[in-house]
Each structure stands twice: as structure tokens, then as C-alpha cells.
Amino acid sequence: MPAVVVIGGQWGDEGKGRVVDFHSRYCSVVARYSAGHNAGHTIVNERGKFALHLVPAGIFYGNKTCIIGHGLVIDPKSLLAEVAMLSERGIDTSRLLVSERAHLVMPWHRIIDLADERLRGAAAIGTTGTGTGPAFHDKVGRIGIRMADLIDRARFRERLREVLEYKNRVLTGLYGEAPLDPDAIEREYAEFGERLRPYVADTIAVVQAAHARGEMILLEGAQGSLLDIDSGTYPYVTSSVPASVAAGGGIGIGIGPTAIARVIGVYKAFQTRVGHGPMPTELHDSDGETLREGGGGAPDTREYGTTTGRPRRTGWFDGVLARYTARLNGVTSVALTRLDTLSGFERVKVCVAYELDDQRVTTLPATLEAALRVKPIYEELPGWQHDITHVRALGDLPTEARQYVRRIEQIVEAPIDMISVGPERTQAIVTRDVFGAALT
Ligand code: IMP
């Protein structure tokens, strides 16, 4: 049976967590394949509201093998805090597995993340400050420390000293920061290693065995395609290797691309972004403020970051970028989230092209200078005034809302199978079972 990838089609925060949560019921393995605790997924279920950063959203079912794959960088402290939070709230974490090949976020990564942002000055990326980017730099720079090192005290001591000798030179010489004490780090991390050991496994073998047995595997993307290092709005992107796009799924977990049968693209019904960088449809007016404060939608759905609490930048749905990411990921079906937020607008807008130097263009230019200059060309559609948070069938949506959904479907060239109209598990319109007979 196939693997299914869930990806974000925008700049992250599309609501992937609730989509993964919804589809997890059909799968025996739910796995994260990229990024680190810079990611934030909000899940609302019968046990309350949860913010997850590293643990896959399948954890709430209790009977799923939840894997943190080797494509991630892991801050042990952050992971342990998340596991403790889940346990305290009665969630069983005994089926959580962490790849022995995953890299660690170490104390110097956070220091370097913040120092790099200061040095970039006006060109700061607006990172989450979690050390994720520098941890990926070190992975690619082949000076990373991995989970397998952490759980072996002697190996960790040796690797830490080797790496820290180099890193302390960088910290003091390049950044003017104080050197870090290897003994203090070793003590702290030895304890992390002890506590994480029961979770650490050869997750490639686990995933491959599940695949060979014909079990369904759900790969949970983090962030959004527009933050991808290769295809995103560089340099205002995240550093994850493998990529934040669907093709990274197999790489970050250890299965081939032929195992991936479906790609579910999650798109918010409008656009948001945290951090800096181009955002052609960004609104600086009262409409933008209305979107940020949840519009006419469900209460408690304001647009503030799950990881950093930062207010998100908001704007109208960018169809140019949506089509780009749908094609980039090979999206086979779409989950459209937060449609409820758009209730109450007299007119809703969808960007269908850009104007650049008096020309109409339908792609975002690669250079930052040009990407910052494009002006959105909008198509206006009639809005709807009804509260739609109670709607559970497509036919019960106001005609205007259905029209909006159809237009987005045309733009992304894939069927919209799920529409969320509120944060609760039940607040969704499901028009087609993505995991239905045709798939299995
Ligand atoms: P970093 O991943 O912390 O290096 O941040 C790089 C960029 O990615 C910044 O613009 C962040 O705001 C953004 N970013 C990182 N993780 C997320 C996420 O989970 N949701 C939305 N944006 C994110």
C-alpha cells in the first residue's frame, strides 16, 4: 500500500496538523520527514488544543507508530518537553520513534541563529530563532552530531569535543561570543540521551518493513513549499534538507518516490506568512487586519505564529503561487483550510497574475528585487455573509463560497476534497475520501 504525503502549499501554517490528524486514522505509520522544532502544528481534538513542533500529529490516536525521521534536526530539550507535555495530558507516547540518524540542535546553533540575524541587519530573514537553520548548515557541512551519538555517552563525549573545538573558534573569533563549556553541555546532554534512548531506533528499517507489509504510511510535511530552500522565495526560506516539498518525503524517511501514491496539498483560503520576504498579495489595510483577527470565522482562530507567537502577515489568496506549488509537489488533492475566516467580506479577491514592468506575468520572478516589485492582478468574487462554521456538506455552503472553492480548484488543477470551516476535528466538509477504495 502506498505512502501519502501532506504538504503545505504556501508559507507554512496552512493547517496541515489538522489534515494529518484527520487522515491519520487510515494509516499505521505517521512520520515527520523534515525541519525541526521551528515547525508548529496546532491540533484541536476532544482532549483540547495542542501545539506540536516535532511529534507527528498521529500521536493522538494511540495506535499509530509515530516517527521522527532522519530528515529532521532535533533539539532534545524541546522534544523532551513536548513528550512530557503530551504525557501530562494523558497522551500515550510509547509508540513514538526517533531516528538514530537525525541530527541534533545544539546550544551553539541557537546562538548562531540569533547572531546571524543580527548580522544580516535590514536583510534579516525573520527566523524562528530556534537554531534550526544552523543545525542544517552543520548537517550539510558534515560537522553535525546525530541522535546515535547522543545515546552513547562515550561517543557523544568524543564527538562533542571534536565539534565544539571548531565551533568555539567560530563563536569567539567570528561572532565575538563567549566559548561554550564542553563539560556543562556533556552533563546536560547525557541526561537528554538517557531519557531519549527508549525512543531512538533505526526508523528507516521500521518504515521499510511497514511498507513491505503493505501498511499505509502518512508523511507529514512541515512549513510550506514557498519556504523550500530550492523552490521557495530564496533567501527568505527555511534551511531544511531534505526539502519542504513532497519529493523530500521519501528522502527524509527512507522510502523511494515510487512508494508515494498521493500528495495532499494544504492551502489556506487566503495567504499568510511569518518572517520577512516577498509576499505579493500582502494587505496593509483593514482587510488584512480582519484576516489576522479571524474574520467572520470560528472564534480563537487568529493568525499568530504557533512557535513564536508573532503576528502573521496576511493577504488574499495568491493563485499564481498556488498553481506553482501544486505543480511543484504533484498535488493530487487539496485540503482548503480556514474558509470560515472569509465570511463577512463583501468581495473576496484571488490573485491570478502579477504586473511587472508593465507586463503581465504568471510566475514569481527568481530575483528578490523583482519578486518584491510585482503587483498582484486580482479577480474579484462576491463574498458571503453567513457564518459557515456549522456547515458539513458542500451543498450547504452559500453559493458564493462554493464559487470561491471552485475557482481555487481550477487554479490548483486538483480536486478540493476537504474544506475546514473551524478548528475542531468535526468542523470540516469532506467531499471525497482520499483514502477510499481507489487508493487501497
Ligand atoms: P527558520 O526555519 O527558523 O530558519 O526560519 C526561516 C523562515 O521560515 C522564517 O521566515 C520563519 O518565519 C519561517 N518558518 C519556519 N518555520 C515555520 C513554520 O512552521 N511556519 C511558518 N513559517 C515558518
XYZ file of C-alpha atoms and ligand atoms in Angstrom:
463
model
C 0.000 0.000 0.000
C 1.157 3.482 -0.734
C 2.558 6.355 1.183
C 0.718 9.649 1.189
C 2.397 12.997 1.726
C 0.687 16.005 3.233
C 2.405 19.261 2.304
C 1.806 22.959 2.813
C 1.213 24.829 -0.427
C 2.017 28.305 0.890
C 4.425 29.702 3.513
C 3.509 27.262 6.257
C 0.718 27.499 8.816
C -1.837 26.229 6.304
C -3.363 23.902 8.890
C -1.500 20.727 7.940
C -1.737 19.436 11.511
C -5.496 19.065 11.424
C -5.370 17.496 7.943
C -2.779 14.968 9.115
C -4.857 14.373 12.218
C -7.896 13.690 10.062
C -6.175 11.247 7.687
C -4.036 9.508 10.313
C -6.937 7.238 11.175
C -6.328 5.311 7.936
C -2.590 4.811 8.445
C -0.457 2.666 10.681
C 2.623 4.897 10.440
C 2.631 8.685 10.673
C 6.021 10.272 10.112
C 7.640 13.666 10.041
C 10.351 13.889 7.383
C 11.887 17.350 7.534
C 12.561 20.545 9.511
C 12.848 20.850 13.270
C 11.058 22.487 16.170
C 10.800 25.656 14.090
C 7.649 23.998 12.747
C 4.396 24.334 14.608
C 1.224 22.333 14.163
C -1.922 23.142 16.063
C -4.324 20.279 16.678
C -7.698 20.622 18.307
C -9.415 17.406 19.350
C -11.641 16.128 22.122
C -8.728 16.380 24.562
C -8.168 20.069 23.893
C -5.796 22.245 21.899
C -2.222 21.093 21.323
C 0.767 22.814 19.745
C 3.168 20.249 18.310
C 6.609 21.063 16.981
C 8.359 17.721 16.477
C 5.978 14.911 17.333
C 3.806 13.764 14.396
C 0.143 14.653 14.659
C -0.783 10.927 14.546
C 0.204 10.630 18.219
C -3.347 11.301 19.412
C -4.678 8.012 18.070
C -2.586 5.903 20.434
C -2.260 3.003 17.979
C -0.077 4.599 15.275
C 3.654 4.249 15.004
C 4.786 7.866 15.024
C 8.188 8.511 13.555
C 10.503 11.481 13.694
C 12.589 10.713 10.625
C 16.235 11.251 9.827
C 15.362 14.308 7.761
C 14.764 16.300 10.933
C 17.055 18.200 13.230
C 16.039 17.660 16.821
C 16.521 19.830 19.858
C 16.474 17.139 22.573
C 15.250 19.594 25.191
C 12.374 20.691 23.033
C 11.445 17.097 22.155
C 11.519 16.022 25.803
C 9.361 18.993 26.774
C 6.842 18.042 24.080
C 6.780 14.409 25.170
C 6.336 15.494 28.808
C 3.515 17.846 27.855
C 1.738 15.062 25.953
C 2.191 12.566 28.794
C 0.901 15.041 31.358
C -2.204 15.479 29.239
C -2.776 11.746 29.060
C -1.449 11.077 25.536
C 0.421 7.811 25.156
C 3.850 8.422 23.600
C 5.102 4.841 23.814
C 4.743 4.388 20.036
C 6.969 7.339 19.230
C 10.229 6.524 17.456
C 13.104 8.884 16.747
C 15.614 8.236 14.002
C 19.125 7.459 15.160
C 20.305 9.333 12.061
C 18.501 12.586 12.865
C 20.807 15.482 13.650
C 20.774 17.389 16.917
C 20.179 21.061 17.501
C 22.965 22.021 19.891
C 23.336 25.118 22.103
C 25.632 26.854 19.607
C 23.023 26.608 16.879
C 20.610 28.887 18.692
C 23.375 31.376 19.492
C 24.456 31.414 15.837
C 20.857 31.672 14.590
C 20.289 34.833 16.646
C 23.757 36.267 15.890
C 23.328 35.683 12.137
C 20.014 37.504 12.200
C 21.642 40.470 13.959
C 24.479 40.499 11.413
C 22.044 40.434 8.493
C 20.594 43.716 9.772
C 17.893 45.008 7.463
C 18.161 41.800 5.405
C 17.264 39.615 8.410
C 15.195 36.587 7.428
C 12.962 36.673 10.483
C 13.899 33.134 11.500
C 12.186 31.391 14.377
C 15.439 31.717 16.352
C 15.295 28.035 17.248
C 18.737 27.151 15.858
C 17.157 25.039 13.136
C 18.910 26.760 10.215
C 22.433 26.482 11.683
C 21.787 22.826 12.591
C 21.035 22.114 8.930
C 24.157 24.070 7.917
C 26.205 21.754 10.101
C 24.491 18.657 8.774
C 25.392 19.617 5.220
C 28.794 20.894 6.404
C 29.396 17.425 7.856
C 30.012 18.697 11.346
C 26.709 17.630 12.827
C 26.060 15.432 15.845
C 23.390 12.784 15.483
C 20.924 11.032 17.746
C 23.003 7.835 17.571
C 25.900 9.818 19.076
C 23.735 11.241 21.844
C 22.627 7.914 23.249
C 26.187 6.614 23.563
C 27.899 8.635 26.275
C 31.484 7.817 25.221
C 30.824 8.541 21.573
C 28.971 11.728 22.442
C 31.863 12.973 24.599
C 34.297 12.412 21.775
C 32.138 13.911 19.036
C 31.147 16.897 21.201
C 34.766 17.785 21.900
C 35.728 17.418 18.274
C 32.902 19.630 17.081
C 32.990 22.146 19.916
C 36.674 22.862 19.472
C 35.811 24.039 15.980
C 32.571 25.746 16.995
C 34.170 27.656 19.874
C 36.635 29.142 17.416
C 33.741 30.225 15.255
C 31.758 31.573 18.215
C 34.636 33.591 19.657
C 36.547 34.544 16.518
C 33.706 35.253 14.126
C 30.764 36.194 16.305
C 32.538 37.661 19.371
C 30.515 35.325 21.597
C 31.745 33.537 24.723
C 33.033 29.991 24.235
C 30.812 27.124 25.403
C 31.874 24.710 28.116
C 32.021 21.107 26.842
C 31.670 19.622 30.326
C 28.456 21.502 31.069
C 26.990 20.539 27.693
C 28.040 16.942 28.127
C 26.339 16.707 31.523
C 23.133 18.254 30.282
C 23.017 16.227 27.072
C 23.956 12.954 28.781
C 20.711 13.262 30.689
C 18.798 14.034 27.487
C 20.390 10.962 25.906
C 19.295 8.742 28.788
C 15.731 9.976 28.588
C 15.527 9.730 24.795
C 17.210 6.333 24.428
C 13.940 4.339 24.612
C 12.617 6.231 21.599
C 15.694 6.051 19.365
C 15.550 3.439 16.612
C 16.536 2.533 13.095
C 13.419 4.167 11.730
C 14.378 3.501 8.108
C 14.060 -0.219 8.834
C 10.741 0.329 10.635
C 9.236 2.338 7.768
C 10.538 -0.013 5.100
C 9.142 -3.034 6.946
C 5.754 -1.352 7.306
C 5.811 -0.541 3.611
C 6.734 -4.117 2.718
C 3.811 -5.359 4.844
C 1.528 -3.132 2.781
C 0.682 -0.733 5.578
C -0.356 2.817 4.867
C 2.230 5.485 5.714
C 1.409 9.142 6.131
C 4.265 11.589 5.642
C 3.695 14.849 7.399
C 5.309 17.855 5.756
C 6.445 20.846 7.759
C 6.360 24.500 6.746
C 5.269 25.306 3.210
C 6.589 24.885 -0.292
C 7.283 28.593 -0.638
C 9.743 28.284 2.249
C 11.588 25.483 0.479
C 15.315 26.032 0.090
C 15.295 25.247 -3.644
C 11.913 26.326 -4.924
C 10.873 28.901 -2.343
C 11.350 32.641 -2.047
C 15.111 32.438 -1.520
C 16.808 33.676 0.622
C 13.683 34.114 2.757
C 13.251 30.390 3.193
C 13.928 27.717 5.761
C 17.046 25.549 5.614
C 15.559 22.049 5.705
C 17.367 19.409 3.725
C 15.517 17.328 2.536
C 13.197 19.778 1.017
C 9.917 21.031 2.450
C 8.200 19.846 -0.749
C 6.622 16.416 -1.277
C 9.666 14.996 -3.035
C 11.534 15.350 0.265
C 9.154 12.927 1.935
C 10.747 9.734 0.753
C 14.261 11.065 1.318
C 13.610 12.151 4.889
C 12.108 8.848 5.939
C 13.818 6.227 3.785
C 11.443 5.117 1.036
C 11.634 5.695 -2.698
C 9.493 8.138 -4.708
C 7.575 5.245 -6.279
C 6.120 4.479 -2.841
C 4.330 7.821 -2.788
C 0.918 7.479 -4.344
C -0.856 10.622 -3.241
C 0.108 14.173 -2.385
C -2.393 16.172 -0.382
C -1.730 19.884 -0.713
C -2.983 22.005 2.151
C -3.885 25.559 1.227
C -5.335 28.233 3.441
C -8.235 30.071 1.795
C -6.132 33.238 1.957
C -2.437 33.929 2.315
C -0.302 34.253 5.459
C 3.388 34.480 6.114
C 5.577 34.882 9.196
C 9.064 36.263 8.842
C 10.278 38.503 6.079
C 10.472 38.185 2.301
C 8.265 38.714 -0.730
C 4.516 38.320 -0.320
C 2.842 39.862 -3.362
C -0.724 39.848 -2.029
C 0.096 41.166 1.444
C -2.512 43.598 2.758
C -1.638 46.527 4.978
C -5.205 47.676 5.414
C -8.258 46.815 7.473
C -8.957 43.731 5.321
C -5.527 42.386 6.290
C -6.286 43.105 9.929
C -9.663 41.381 9.626
C -7.994 38.260 8.206
C -5.418 38.306 11.013
C -8.084 38.529 13.675
C -10.021 35.574 12.279
C -12.535 37.415 10.058
C -16.066 36.090 10.267
C -14.865 32.634 11.255
C -14.687 30.450 14.293
C -13.545 32.155 17.491
C -9.962 31.629 18.572
C -8.547 31.372 15.049
C -6.358 34.443 14.988
C -3.272 34.470 12.788
C -0.380 34.420 15.232
C 2.573 32.008 14.965
C 2.358 28.659 16.818
C 6.096 28.619 17.506
C 6.931 32.279 18.069
C 3.566 33.963 18.704
C 4.442 36.549 16.038
C 1.524 38.179 14.201
C 1.302 36.676 10.722
C 1.316 38.821 7.618
C -1.982 38.370 5.789
C -3.295 38.799 2.249
C -5.620 37.490 -0.433
C -5.174 34.032 -1.928
C -2.252 34.043 -4.339
C -3.297 31.843 -7.261
C -0.004 32.343 -9.088
C 1.943 30.808 -6.255
C -0.729 28.205 -5.507
C -0.579 26.790 -9.025
C 3.217 26.855 -8.885
C 3.347 24.840 -5.647
C 0.584 22.448 -6.740
C 2.655 21.537 -9.779
C 5.896 21.543 -7.823
C 4.541 18.946 -5.422
C 2.470 16.935 -7.858
C -0.589 17.644 -5.720
C -3.333 15.083 -6.325
C -5.911 16.544 -3.963
C -6.347 19.664 -1.903
C -7.456 20.480 1.607
C -8.647 24.076 1.757
C -8.480 25.450 5.280
C -9.973 28.403 7.122
C -12.672 29.127 4.600
C -14.761 30.349 7.551
C -12.389 33.306 8.048
C -13.534 34.789 4.724
C -17.179 35.044 5.824
C -18.339 38.637 6.113
C -16.331 40.177 3.271
C -18.452 41.893 0.653
C -15.993 40.833 -2.065
C -13.157 38.336 -1.936
C -10.129 38.527 -4.172
C -7.903 35.958 -5.811
C -4.600 36.918 -7.400
C -4.406 35.433 -10.897
C -1.282 37.127 -12.296
C 1.245 39.827 -11.471
C 2.181 43.033 -13.145
C 5.900 43.588 -13.525
C 7.345 46.463 -15.546
C 4.031 46.905 -17.396
C 3.973 43.226 -18.301
C 1.532 40.582 -17.101
C 3.460 37.630 -15.657
C 2.195 34.371 -14.210
C 5.263 33.288 -12.242
C 7.091 34.890 -9.362
C 10.494 36.108 -10.568
C 13.505 34.381 -9.037
C 15.340 37.539 -8.076
C 14.390 39.122 -4.813
C 14.431 42.596 -6.262
C 11.828 41.699 -8.903
C 9.796 39.481 -6.571
C 9.403 42.446 -4.249
C 8.197 44.656 -7.089
C 5.410 42.555 -8.590
C 1.892 43.913 -8.205
C -0.975 41.444 -7.872
C -3.684 41.378 -10.525
C -6.904 40.328 -8.834
C -10.071 38.654 -9.854
C -12.922 39.696 -7.574
C -15.618 37.300 -6.494
C -18.739 38.009 -4.468
C -18.357 37.369 -0.756
C -20.806 35.709 1.618
C -22.175 36.964 4.876
C -23.308 33.772 6.615
C -21.406 32.050 9.363
C -20.301 28.759 7.773
C -18.664 27.125 10.808
C -21.597 24.706 11.214
C -21.666 23.621 7.531
C -20.699 19.970 6.924
C -21.800 19.453 3.304
C -20.644 21.315 0.223
C -24.217 21.875 -0.865
C -24.947 23.766 2.356
C -22.275 26.384 1.720
C -23.526 29.723 0.392
C -23.372 29.800 -3.426
C -20.660 32.452 -3.304
C -18.466 30.304 -1.066
C -18.903 27.359 -3.420
C -17.985 29.598 -6.322
C -14.820 30.618 -4.489
C -13.922 26.978 -3.816
C -14.462 26.055 -7.479
C -12.246 28.922 -8.618
C -9.408 27.780 -6.394
C -9.879 24.233 -7.613
C -9.414 25.460 -11.194
C -6.303 27.360 -10.235
C -4.583 24.492 -8.419
C -5.743 21.982 -11.032
C -6.687 19.395 -8.408
C -9.904 18.480 -6.628
C -10.600 20.007 -3.230
C -11.553 17.043 -1.068
C -11.665 18.676 2.302
C -12.632 22.156 3.444
C -12.137 23.256 7.000
C -14.624 25.688 8.496
C -13.291 25.795 12.044
C -10.516 24.346 14.183
C -12.449 21.429 15.712
C -11.987 17.939 14.249
C -15.606 17.904 13.161
C -15.598 21.340 11.548
C -14.853 20.106 8.057
C -16.569 19.382 4.786
C -15.195 16.201 3.266
C -16.262 15.759 -0.326
C -14.190 12.741 -1.267
C -12.409 10.120 0.744
C -8.811 10.487 -0.338
C -8.043 7.107 1.206
C -11.035 5.441 -0.382
C -11.302 2.213 -2.335
C -9.495 3.567 -5.380
C -6.407 4.119 -3.284
C -6.280 0.966 -1.233
P 13.899 29.213 10.289
O 13.270 27.991 9.754
O 13.724 29.390 11.763
O 15.329 29.371 9.850
O 13.135 30.465 9.634
C 13.190 30.740 8.233
C 11.853 31.261 7.733
O 10.902 30.206 7.788
C 11.262 32.372 8.585
O 10.552 33.248 7.726
C 10.297 31.665 9.510
O 9.280 32.513 9.966
C 9.767 30.604 8.554
N 9.261 29.421 9.245
C 9.960 28.435 9.829
N 9.139 27.501 10.336
C 7.892 27.881 10.042
C 6.590 27.300 10.266
O 6.411 26.210 10.842
N 5.528 28.020 9.811
C 5.683 29.184 9.136
N 6.863 29.747 8.903
C 7.954 29.107 9.342
